PDB file of C-alpha atoms in Angstrom:
ATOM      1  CA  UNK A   1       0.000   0.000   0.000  1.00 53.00           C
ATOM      2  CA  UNK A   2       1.288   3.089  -1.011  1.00 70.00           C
ATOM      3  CA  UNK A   3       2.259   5.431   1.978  1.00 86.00           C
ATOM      4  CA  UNK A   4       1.252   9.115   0.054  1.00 92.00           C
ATOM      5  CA  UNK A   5      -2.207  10.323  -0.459  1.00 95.00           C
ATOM      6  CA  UNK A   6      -1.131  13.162  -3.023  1.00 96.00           C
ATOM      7  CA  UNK A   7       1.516  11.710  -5.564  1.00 97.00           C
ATOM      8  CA  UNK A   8       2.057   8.262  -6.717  1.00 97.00           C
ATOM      9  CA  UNK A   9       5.170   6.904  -7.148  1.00 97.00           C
ATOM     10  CA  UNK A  10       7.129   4.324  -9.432  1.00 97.00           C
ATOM     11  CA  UNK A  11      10.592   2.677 -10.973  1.00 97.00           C
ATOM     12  CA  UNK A  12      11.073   2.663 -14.423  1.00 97.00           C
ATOM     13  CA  UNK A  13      14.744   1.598 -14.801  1.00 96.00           C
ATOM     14  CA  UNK A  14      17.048   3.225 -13.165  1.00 96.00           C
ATOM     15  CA  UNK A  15      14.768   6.017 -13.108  1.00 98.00           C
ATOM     16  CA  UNK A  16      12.142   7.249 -10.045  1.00 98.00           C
ATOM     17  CA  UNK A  17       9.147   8.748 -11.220  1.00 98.00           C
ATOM     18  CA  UNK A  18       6.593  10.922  -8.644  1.00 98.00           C
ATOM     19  CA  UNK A  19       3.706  11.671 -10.253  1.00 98.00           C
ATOM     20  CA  UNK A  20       1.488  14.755  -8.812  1.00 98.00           C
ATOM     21  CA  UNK A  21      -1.992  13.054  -7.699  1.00 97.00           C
ATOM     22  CA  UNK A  22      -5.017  15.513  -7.291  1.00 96.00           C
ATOM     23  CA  UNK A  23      -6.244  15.735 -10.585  1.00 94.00           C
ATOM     24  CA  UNK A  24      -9.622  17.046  -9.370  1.00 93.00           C
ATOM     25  CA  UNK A  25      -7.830  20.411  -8.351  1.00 93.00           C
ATOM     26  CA  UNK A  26      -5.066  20.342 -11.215  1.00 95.00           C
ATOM     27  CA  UNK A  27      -2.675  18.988  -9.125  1.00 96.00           C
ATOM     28  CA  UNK A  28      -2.348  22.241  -6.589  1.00 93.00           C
ATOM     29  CA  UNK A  29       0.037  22.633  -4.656  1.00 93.00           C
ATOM     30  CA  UNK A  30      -0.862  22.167  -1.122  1.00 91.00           C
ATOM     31  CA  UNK A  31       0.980  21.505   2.367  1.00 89.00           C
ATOM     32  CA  UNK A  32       0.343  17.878   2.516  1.00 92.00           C
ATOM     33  CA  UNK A  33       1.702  17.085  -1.296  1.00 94.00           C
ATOM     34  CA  UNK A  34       4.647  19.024  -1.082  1.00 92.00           C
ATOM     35  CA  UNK A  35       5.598  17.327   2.229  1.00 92.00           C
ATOM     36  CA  UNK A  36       4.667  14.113   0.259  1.00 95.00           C
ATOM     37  CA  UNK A  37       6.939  15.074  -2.584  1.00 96.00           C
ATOM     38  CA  UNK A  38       9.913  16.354  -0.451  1.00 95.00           C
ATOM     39  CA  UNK A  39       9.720  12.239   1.538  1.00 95.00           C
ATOM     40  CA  UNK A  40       9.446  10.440  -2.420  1.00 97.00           C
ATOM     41  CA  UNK A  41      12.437  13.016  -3.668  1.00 97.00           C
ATOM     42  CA  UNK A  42      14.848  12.178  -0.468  1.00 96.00           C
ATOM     43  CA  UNK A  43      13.879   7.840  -0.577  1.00 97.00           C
ATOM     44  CA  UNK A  44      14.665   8.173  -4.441  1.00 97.00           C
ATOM     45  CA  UNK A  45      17.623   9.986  -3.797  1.00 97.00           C
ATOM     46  CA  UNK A  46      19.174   7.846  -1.282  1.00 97.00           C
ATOM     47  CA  UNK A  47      18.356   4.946  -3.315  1.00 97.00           C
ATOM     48  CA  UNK A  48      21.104   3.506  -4.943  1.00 93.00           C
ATOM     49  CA  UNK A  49      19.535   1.920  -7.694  1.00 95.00           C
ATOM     50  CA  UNK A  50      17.822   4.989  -8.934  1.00 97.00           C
ATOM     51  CA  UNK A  51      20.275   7.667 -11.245  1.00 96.00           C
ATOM     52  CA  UNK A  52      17.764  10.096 -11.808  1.00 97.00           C
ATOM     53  CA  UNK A  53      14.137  11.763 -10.908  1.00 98.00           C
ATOM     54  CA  UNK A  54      11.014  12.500 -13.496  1.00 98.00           C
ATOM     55  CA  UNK A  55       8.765  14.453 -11.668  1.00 98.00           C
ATOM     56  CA  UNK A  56       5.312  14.955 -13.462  1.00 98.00           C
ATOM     57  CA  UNK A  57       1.431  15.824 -13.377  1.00 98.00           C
ATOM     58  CA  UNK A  58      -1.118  14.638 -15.877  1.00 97.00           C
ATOM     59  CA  UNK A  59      -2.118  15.579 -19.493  1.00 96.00           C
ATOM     60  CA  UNK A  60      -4.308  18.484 -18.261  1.00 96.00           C
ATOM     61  CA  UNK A  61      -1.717  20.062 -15.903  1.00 97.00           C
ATOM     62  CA  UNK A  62       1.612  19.560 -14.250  1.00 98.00           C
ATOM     63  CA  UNK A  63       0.667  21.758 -11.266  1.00 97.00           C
ATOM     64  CA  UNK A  64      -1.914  24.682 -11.944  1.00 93.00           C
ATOM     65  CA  UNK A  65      -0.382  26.511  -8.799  1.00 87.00           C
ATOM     66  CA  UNK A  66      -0.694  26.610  -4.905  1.00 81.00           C
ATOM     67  CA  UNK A  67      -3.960  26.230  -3.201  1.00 79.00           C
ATOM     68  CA  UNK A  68      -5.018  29.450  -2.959  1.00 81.00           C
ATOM     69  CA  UNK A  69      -7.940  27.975  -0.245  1.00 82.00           C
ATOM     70  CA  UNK A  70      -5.309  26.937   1.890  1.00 79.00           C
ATOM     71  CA  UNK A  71      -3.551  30.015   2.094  1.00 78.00           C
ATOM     72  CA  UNK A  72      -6.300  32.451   1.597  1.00 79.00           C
ATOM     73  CA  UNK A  73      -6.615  33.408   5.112  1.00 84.00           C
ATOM     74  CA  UNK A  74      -2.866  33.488   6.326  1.00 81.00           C
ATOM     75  CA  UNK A  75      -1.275  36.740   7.828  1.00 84.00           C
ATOM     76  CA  UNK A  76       2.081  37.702   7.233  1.00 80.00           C
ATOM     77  CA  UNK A  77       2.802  36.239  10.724  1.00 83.00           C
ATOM     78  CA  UNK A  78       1.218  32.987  10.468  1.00 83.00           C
ATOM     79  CA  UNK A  79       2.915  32.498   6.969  1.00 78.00           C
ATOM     80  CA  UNK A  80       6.102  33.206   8.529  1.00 78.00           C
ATOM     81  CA  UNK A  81       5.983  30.784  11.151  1.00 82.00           C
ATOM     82  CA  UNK A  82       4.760  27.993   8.530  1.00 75.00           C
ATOM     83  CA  UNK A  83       7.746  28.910   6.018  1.00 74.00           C
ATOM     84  CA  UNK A  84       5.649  26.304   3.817  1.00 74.00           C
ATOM     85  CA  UNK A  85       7.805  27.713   0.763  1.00 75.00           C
ATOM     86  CA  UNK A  86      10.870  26.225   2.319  1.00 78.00           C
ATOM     87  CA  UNK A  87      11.030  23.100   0.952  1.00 78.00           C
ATOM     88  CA  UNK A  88      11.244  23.882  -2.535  1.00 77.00           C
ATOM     89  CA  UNK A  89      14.800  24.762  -1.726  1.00 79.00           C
ATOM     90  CA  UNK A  90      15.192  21.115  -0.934  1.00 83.00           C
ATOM     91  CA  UNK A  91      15.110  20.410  -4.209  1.00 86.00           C
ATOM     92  CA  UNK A  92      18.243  21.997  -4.927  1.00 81.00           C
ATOM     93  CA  UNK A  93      19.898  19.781  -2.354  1.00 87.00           C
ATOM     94  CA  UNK A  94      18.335  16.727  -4.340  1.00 95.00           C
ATOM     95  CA  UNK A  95      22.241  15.015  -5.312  1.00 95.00           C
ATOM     96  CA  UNK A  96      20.373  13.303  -8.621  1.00 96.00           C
ATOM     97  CA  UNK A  97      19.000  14.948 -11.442  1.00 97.00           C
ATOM     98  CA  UNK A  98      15.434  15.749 -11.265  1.00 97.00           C
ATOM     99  CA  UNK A  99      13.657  16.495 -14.451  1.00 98.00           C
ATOM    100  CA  UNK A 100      10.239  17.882 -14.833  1.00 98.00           C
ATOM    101  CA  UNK A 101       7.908  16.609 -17.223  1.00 98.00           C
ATOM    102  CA  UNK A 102       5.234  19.112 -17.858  1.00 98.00           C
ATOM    103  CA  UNK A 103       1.784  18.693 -20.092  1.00 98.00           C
ATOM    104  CA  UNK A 104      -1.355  21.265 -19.872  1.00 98.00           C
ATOM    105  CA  UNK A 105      -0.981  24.168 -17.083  1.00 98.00           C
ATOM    106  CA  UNK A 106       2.497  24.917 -15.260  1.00 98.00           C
ATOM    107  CA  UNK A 107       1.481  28.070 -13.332  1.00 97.00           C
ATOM    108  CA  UNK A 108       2.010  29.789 -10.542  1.00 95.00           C
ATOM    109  CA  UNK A 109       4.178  27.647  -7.652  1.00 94.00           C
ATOM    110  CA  UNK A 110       3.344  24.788 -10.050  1.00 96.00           C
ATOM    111  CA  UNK A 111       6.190  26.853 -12.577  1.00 97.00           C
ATOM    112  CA  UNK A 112       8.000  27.155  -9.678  1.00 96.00           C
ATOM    113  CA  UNK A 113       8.156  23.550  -8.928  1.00 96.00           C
ATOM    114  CA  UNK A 114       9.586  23.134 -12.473  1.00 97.00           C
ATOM    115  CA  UNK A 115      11.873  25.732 -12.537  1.00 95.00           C
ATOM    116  CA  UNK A 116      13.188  23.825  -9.418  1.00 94.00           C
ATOM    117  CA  UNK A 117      14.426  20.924 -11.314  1.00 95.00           C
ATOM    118  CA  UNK A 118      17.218  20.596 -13.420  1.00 96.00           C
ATOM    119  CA  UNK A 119      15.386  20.490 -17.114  1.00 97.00           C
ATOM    120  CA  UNK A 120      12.258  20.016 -18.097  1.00 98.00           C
ATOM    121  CA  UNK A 121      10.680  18.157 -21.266  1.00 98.00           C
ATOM    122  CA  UNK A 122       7.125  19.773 -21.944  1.00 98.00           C
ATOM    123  CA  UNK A 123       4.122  18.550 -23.959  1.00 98.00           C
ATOM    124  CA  UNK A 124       3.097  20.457 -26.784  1.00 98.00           C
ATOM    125  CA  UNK A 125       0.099  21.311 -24.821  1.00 98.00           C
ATOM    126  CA  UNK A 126       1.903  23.121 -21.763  1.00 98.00           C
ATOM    127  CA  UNK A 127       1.280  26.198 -20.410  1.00 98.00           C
ATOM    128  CA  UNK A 128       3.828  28.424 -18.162  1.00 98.00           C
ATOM    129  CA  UNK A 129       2.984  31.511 -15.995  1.00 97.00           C
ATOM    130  CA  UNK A 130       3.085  33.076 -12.654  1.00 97.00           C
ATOM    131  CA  UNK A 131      -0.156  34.656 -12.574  1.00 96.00           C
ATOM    132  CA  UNK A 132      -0.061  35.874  -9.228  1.00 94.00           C
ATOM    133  CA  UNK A 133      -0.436  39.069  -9.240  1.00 93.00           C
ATOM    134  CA  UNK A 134      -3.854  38.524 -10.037  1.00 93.00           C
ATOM    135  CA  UNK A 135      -4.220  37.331  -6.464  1.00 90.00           C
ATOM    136  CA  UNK A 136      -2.764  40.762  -5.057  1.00 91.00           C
ATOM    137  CA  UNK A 137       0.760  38.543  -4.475  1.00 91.00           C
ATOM    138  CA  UNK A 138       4.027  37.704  -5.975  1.00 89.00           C
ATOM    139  CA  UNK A 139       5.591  35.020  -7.107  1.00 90.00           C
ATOM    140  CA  UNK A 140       7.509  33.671  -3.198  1.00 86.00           C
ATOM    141  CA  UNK A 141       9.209  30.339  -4.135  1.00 88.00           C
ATOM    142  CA  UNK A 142      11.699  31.409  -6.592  1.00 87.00           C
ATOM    143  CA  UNK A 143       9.521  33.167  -9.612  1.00 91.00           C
ATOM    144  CA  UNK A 144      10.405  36.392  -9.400  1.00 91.00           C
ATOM    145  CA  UNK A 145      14.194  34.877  -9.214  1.00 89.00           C
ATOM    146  CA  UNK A 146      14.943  31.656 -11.512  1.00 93.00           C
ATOM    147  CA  UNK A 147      12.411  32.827 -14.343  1.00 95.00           C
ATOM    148  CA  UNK A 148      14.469  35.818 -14.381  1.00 95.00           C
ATOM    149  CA  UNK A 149      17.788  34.242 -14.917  1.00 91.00           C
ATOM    150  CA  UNK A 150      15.649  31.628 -17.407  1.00 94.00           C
ATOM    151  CA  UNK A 151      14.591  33.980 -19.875  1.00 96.00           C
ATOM    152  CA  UNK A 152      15.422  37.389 -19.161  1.00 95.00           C
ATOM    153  CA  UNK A 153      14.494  40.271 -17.398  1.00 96.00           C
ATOM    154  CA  UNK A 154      12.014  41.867 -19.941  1.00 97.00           C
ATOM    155  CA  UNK A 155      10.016  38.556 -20.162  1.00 97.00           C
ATOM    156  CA  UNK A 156      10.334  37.804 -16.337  1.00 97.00           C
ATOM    157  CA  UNK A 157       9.009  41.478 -15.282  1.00 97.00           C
ATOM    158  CA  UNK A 158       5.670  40.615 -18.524  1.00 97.00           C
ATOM    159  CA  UNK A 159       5.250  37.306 -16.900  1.00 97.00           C
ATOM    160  CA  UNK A 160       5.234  38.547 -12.970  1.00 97.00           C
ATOM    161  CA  UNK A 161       3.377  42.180 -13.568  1.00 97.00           C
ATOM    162  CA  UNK A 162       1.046  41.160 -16.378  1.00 97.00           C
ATOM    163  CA  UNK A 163      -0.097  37.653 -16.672  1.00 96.00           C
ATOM    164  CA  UNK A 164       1.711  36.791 -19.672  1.00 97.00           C
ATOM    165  CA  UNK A 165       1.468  33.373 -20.040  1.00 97.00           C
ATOM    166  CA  UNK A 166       4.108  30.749 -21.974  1.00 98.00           C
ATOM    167  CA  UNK A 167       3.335  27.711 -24.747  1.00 98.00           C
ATOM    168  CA  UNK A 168       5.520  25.352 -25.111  1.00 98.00           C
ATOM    169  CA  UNK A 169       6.765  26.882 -28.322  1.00 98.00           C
ATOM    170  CA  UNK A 170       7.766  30.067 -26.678  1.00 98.00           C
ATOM    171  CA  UNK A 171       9.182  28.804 -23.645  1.00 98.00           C
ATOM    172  CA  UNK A 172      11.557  26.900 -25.879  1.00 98.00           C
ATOM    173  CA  UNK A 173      12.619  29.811 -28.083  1.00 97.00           C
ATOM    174  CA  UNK A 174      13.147  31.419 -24.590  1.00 96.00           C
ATOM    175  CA  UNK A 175      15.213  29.106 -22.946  1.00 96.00           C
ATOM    176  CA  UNK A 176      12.834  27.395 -19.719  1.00 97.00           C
ATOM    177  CA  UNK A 177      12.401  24.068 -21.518  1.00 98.00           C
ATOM    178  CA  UNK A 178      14.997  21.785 -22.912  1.00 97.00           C
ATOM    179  CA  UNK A 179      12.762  20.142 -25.387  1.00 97.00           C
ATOM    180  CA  UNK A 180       9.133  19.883 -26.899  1.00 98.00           C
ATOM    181  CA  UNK A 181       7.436  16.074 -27.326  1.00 97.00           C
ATOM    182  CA  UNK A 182       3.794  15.378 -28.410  1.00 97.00           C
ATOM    183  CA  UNK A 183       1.746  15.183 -25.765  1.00 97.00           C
ATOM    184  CA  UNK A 184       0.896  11.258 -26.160  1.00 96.00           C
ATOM    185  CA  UNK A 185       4.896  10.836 -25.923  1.00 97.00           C
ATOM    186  CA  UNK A 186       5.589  13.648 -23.490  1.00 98.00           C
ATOM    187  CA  UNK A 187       6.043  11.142 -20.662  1.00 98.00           C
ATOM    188  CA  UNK A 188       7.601   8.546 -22.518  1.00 97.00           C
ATOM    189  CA  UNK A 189      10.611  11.224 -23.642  1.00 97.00           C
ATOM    190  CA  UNK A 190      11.477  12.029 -20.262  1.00 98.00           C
ATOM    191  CA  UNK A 191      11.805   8.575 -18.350  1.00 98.00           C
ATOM    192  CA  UNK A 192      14.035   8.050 -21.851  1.00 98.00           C
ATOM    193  CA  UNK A 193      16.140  11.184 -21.132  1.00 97.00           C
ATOM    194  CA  UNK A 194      16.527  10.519 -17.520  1.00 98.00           C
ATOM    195  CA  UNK A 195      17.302   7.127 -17.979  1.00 97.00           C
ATOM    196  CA  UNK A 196      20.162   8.252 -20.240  1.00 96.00           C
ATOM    197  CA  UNK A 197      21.355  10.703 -17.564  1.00 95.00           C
ATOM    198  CA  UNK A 198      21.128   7.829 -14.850  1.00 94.00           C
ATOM    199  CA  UNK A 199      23.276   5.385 -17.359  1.00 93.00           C
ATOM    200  CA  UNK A 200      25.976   7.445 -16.905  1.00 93.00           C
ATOM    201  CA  UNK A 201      28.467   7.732 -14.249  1.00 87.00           C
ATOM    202  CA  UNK A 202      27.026   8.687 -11.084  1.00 89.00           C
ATOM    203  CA  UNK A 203      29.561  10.895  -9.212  1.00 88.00           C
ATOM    204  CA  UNK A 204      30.725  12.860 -12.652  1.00 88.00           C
ATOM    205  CA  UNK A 205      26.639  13.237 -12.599  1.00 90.00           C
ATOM    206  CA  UNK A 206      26.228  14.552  -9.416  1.00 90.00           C
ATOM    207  CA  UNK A 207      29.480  16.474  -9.743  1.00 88.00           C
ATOM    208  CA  UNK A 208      28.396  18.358 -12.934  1.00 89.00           C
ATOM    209  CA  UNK A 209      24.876  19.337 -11.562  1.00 89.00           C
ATOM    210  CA  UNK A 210      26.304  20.727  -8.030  1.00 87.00           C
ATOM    211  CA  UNK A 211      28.875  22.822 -10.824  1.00 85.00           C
ATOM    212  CA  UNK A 212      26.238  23.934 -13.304  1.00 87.00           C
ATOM    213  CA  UNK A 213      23.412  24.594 -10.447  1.00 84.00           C
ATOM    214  CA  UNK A 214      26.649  26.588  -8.846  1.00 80.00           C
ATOM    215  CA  UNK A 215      26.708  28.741 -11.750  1.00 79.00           C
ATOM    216  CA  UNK A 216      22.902  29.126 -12.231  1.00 78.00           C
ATOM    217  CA  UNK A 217      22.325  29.671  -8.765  1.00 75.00           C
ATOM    218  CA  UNK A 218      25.667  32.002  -7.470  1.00 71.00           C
ATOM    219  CA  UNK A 219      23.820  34.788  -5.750  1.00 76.00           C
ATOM    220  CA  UNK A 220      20.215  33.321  -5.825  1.00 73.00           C
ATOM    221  CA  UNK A 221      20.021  32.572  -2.418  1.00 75.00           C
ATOM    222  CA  UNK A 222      19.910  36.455  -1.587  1.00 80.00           C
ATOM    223  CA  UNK A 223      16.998  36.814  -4.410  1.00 75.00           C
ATOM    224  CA  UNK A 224      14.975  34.561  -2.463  1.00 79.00           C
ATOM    225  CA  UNK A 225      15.551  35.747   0.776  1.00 82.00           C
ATOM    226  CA  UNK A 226      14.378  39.294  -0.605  1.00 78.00           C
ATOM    227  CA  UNK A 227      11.216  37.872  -2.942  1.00 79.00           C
ATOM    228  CA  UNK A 228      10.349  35.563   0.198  1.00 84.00           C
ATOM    229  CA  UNK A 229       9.841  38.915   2.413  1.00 82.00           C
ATOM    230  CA  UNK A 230       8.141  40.274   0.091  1.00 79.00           C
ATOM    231  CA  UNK A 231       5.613  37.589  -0.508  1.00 81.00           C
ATOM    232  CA  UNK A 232       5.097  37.360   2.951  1.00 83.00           C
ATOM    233  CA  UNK A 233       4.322  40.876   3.854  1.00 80.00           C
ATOM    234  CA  UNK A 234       1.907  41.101   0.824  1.00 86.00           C
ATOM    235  CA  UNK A 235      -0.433  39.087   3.165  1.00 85.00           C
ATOM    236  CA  UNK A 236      -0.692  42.386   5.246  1.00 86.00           C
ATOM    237  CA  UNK A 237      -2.447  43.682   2.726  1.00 87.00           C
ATOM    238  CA  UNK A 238      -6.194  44.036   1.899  1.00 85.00           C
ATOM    239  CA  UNK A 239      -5.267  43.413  -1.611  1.00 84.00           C
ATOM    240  CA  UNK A 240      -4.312  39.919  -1.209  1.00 87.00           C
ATOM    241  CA  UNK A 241      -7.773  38.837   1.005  1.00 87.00           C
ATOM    242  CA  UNK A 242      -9.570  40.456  -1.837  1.00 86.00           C
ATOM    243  CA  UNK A 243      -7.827  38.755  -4.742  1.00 86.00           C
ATOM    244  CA  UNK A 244      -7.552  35.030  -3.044  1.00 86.00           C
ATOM    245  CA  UNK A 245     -11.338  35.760  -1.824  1.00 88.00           C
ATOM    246  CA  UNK A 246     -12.006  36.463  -5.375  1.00 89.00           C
ATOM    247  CA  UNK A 247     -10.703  33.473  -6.413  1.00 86.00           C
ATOM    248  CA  UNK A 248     -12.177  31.046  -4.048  1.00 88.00           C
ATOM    249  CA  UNK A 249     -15.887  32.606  -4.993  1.00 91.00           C
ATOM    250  CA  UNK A 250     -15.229  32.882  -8.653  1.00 88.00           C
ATOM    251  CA  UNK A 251     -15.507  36.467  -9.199  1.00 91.00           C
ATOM    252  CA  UNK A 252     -13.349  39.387 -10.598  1.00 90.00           C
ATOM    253  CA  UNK A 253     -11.576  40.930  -7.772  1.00 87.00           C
ATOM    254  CA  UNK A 254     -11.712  44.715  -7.027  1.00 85.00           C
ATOM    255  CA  UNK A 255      -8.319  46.364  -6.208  1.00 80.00           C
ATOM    256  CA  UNK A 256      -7.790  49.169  -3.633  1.00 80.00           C
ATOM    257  CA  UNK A 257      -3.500  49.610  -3.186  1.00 72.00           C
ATOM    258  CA  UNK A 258      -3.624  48.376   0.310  1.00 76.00           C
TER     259      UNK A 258
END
């Protein structure tokens, strides 16, 4: 019997996949599923018959964000004290490769999530964007910061300020996927890649992420700090009750700068 409620998990090869499990709510992102995924990523990574990670969702979406329900009512206090952004930088500590597969919507934290791993193969179908600022919030677990470095800073500051949402196609040209594979195959082409990746020698493998994440990531960790604080004292803010209020009952919020 499986031990998680949120992701299933399997072995194909030398090769762990974790597969995102609440289809009804597009795979959001909530406390229990991260914790979930943070427990599969460590077992697979101390396992020594596994060389490499696909993480993925479903045809319709990888992750269509965080759930907003769960979070709606948080203060900047109580969010604090839960830190439940923290363990995407876990992921980073991860010694294998972890690659994202990603069909249908990859928004919000659920971009985040992918940006998080070390490449990701999309589905001609997917969908990338941070669209919270229509929730009176910023990106907090590394949007404002790794799309930024992905694929510029006048794309980053569209994607974070306005909504501007990704296809496949453009997130290519742009540099935040490695490759594009039909969507029937999507799946298919990543436990292939990381099976590749997981054939090859494991220390000059774990060696050559830590060195190319080191060059990626040199000076992140002060990004985050900063877009964490800010994140977290958005929640002081009427704006942010209104636009996760407006979200949970369906309706266009109304704005008031405070």
């Amino acid at each position: 019997m499986s031990p998680y409620t949120t992701i299933l998990t399997e072995t194909h090869g030398r090769t762990g996949l974790i597969r995102l499990n609440r289809p009804k709510a597009l795979n959001a992102l909530n406390n229990t599923l991260i914790k979930e995924l943070m427990d599969a990523l460590a077992a697979f990574d101390a396992d020594p018959a596994i060389g490499a990670v696909v993480l993925t969702g479903d045809e319709r979406a990888f992750a269509a964000g965080a759930d907003i329900k769960e979070m709606m009512d948080e203060t900047p206090v109580s969010i604090l004290r839960k830190d439940h952004i923290a363990p995407f930088d876990r992921i980073m500590q991860i010694k294998k490769p972890v690659i994202a597969a990603v069909s249908g919507w990859c928004l919000g934290g659920g971009n985040e999530l992918a940006m998080s791993c070390d490449m990701i193969v999309a589905s001609e179908s997917a969908k990338f964007g941070q669209p919270e600022i229509n929730l009176g919030v910023i990106p907090g677990a590394g949007g404002t910061q790794r799309l930024t470095r992905a694929v510029g800073k006048a794309l980053a500051m569209e994607m974070v300020l306005n909504n501007r949402t990704l296809s496949a196609q453009e997130a290519l040209q742009f540099g935040l996927v490695n490759r594009i594979v039909p969507v029937e195959r999507y799946l298919e082409e990543a436990l292939a890649f990381a099976n590749e990746i997981a054939a090859r020698a494991p220390l000059a493998v774990q060696f050559g992420k830590e060195a190319v994440n080191h060059a990626f990531e040199s000076f992140l960790a002060d990004g985050l700090k900063d877009e964490r604080r800010a994140f977290y004292y958005l929640f002081a803010s009427e704006d942010q009750k209104e636009g996760m209020r407006a979200f949970a009952e369906k309706r266009q919020a109304e704005w008031k700068g405070e």
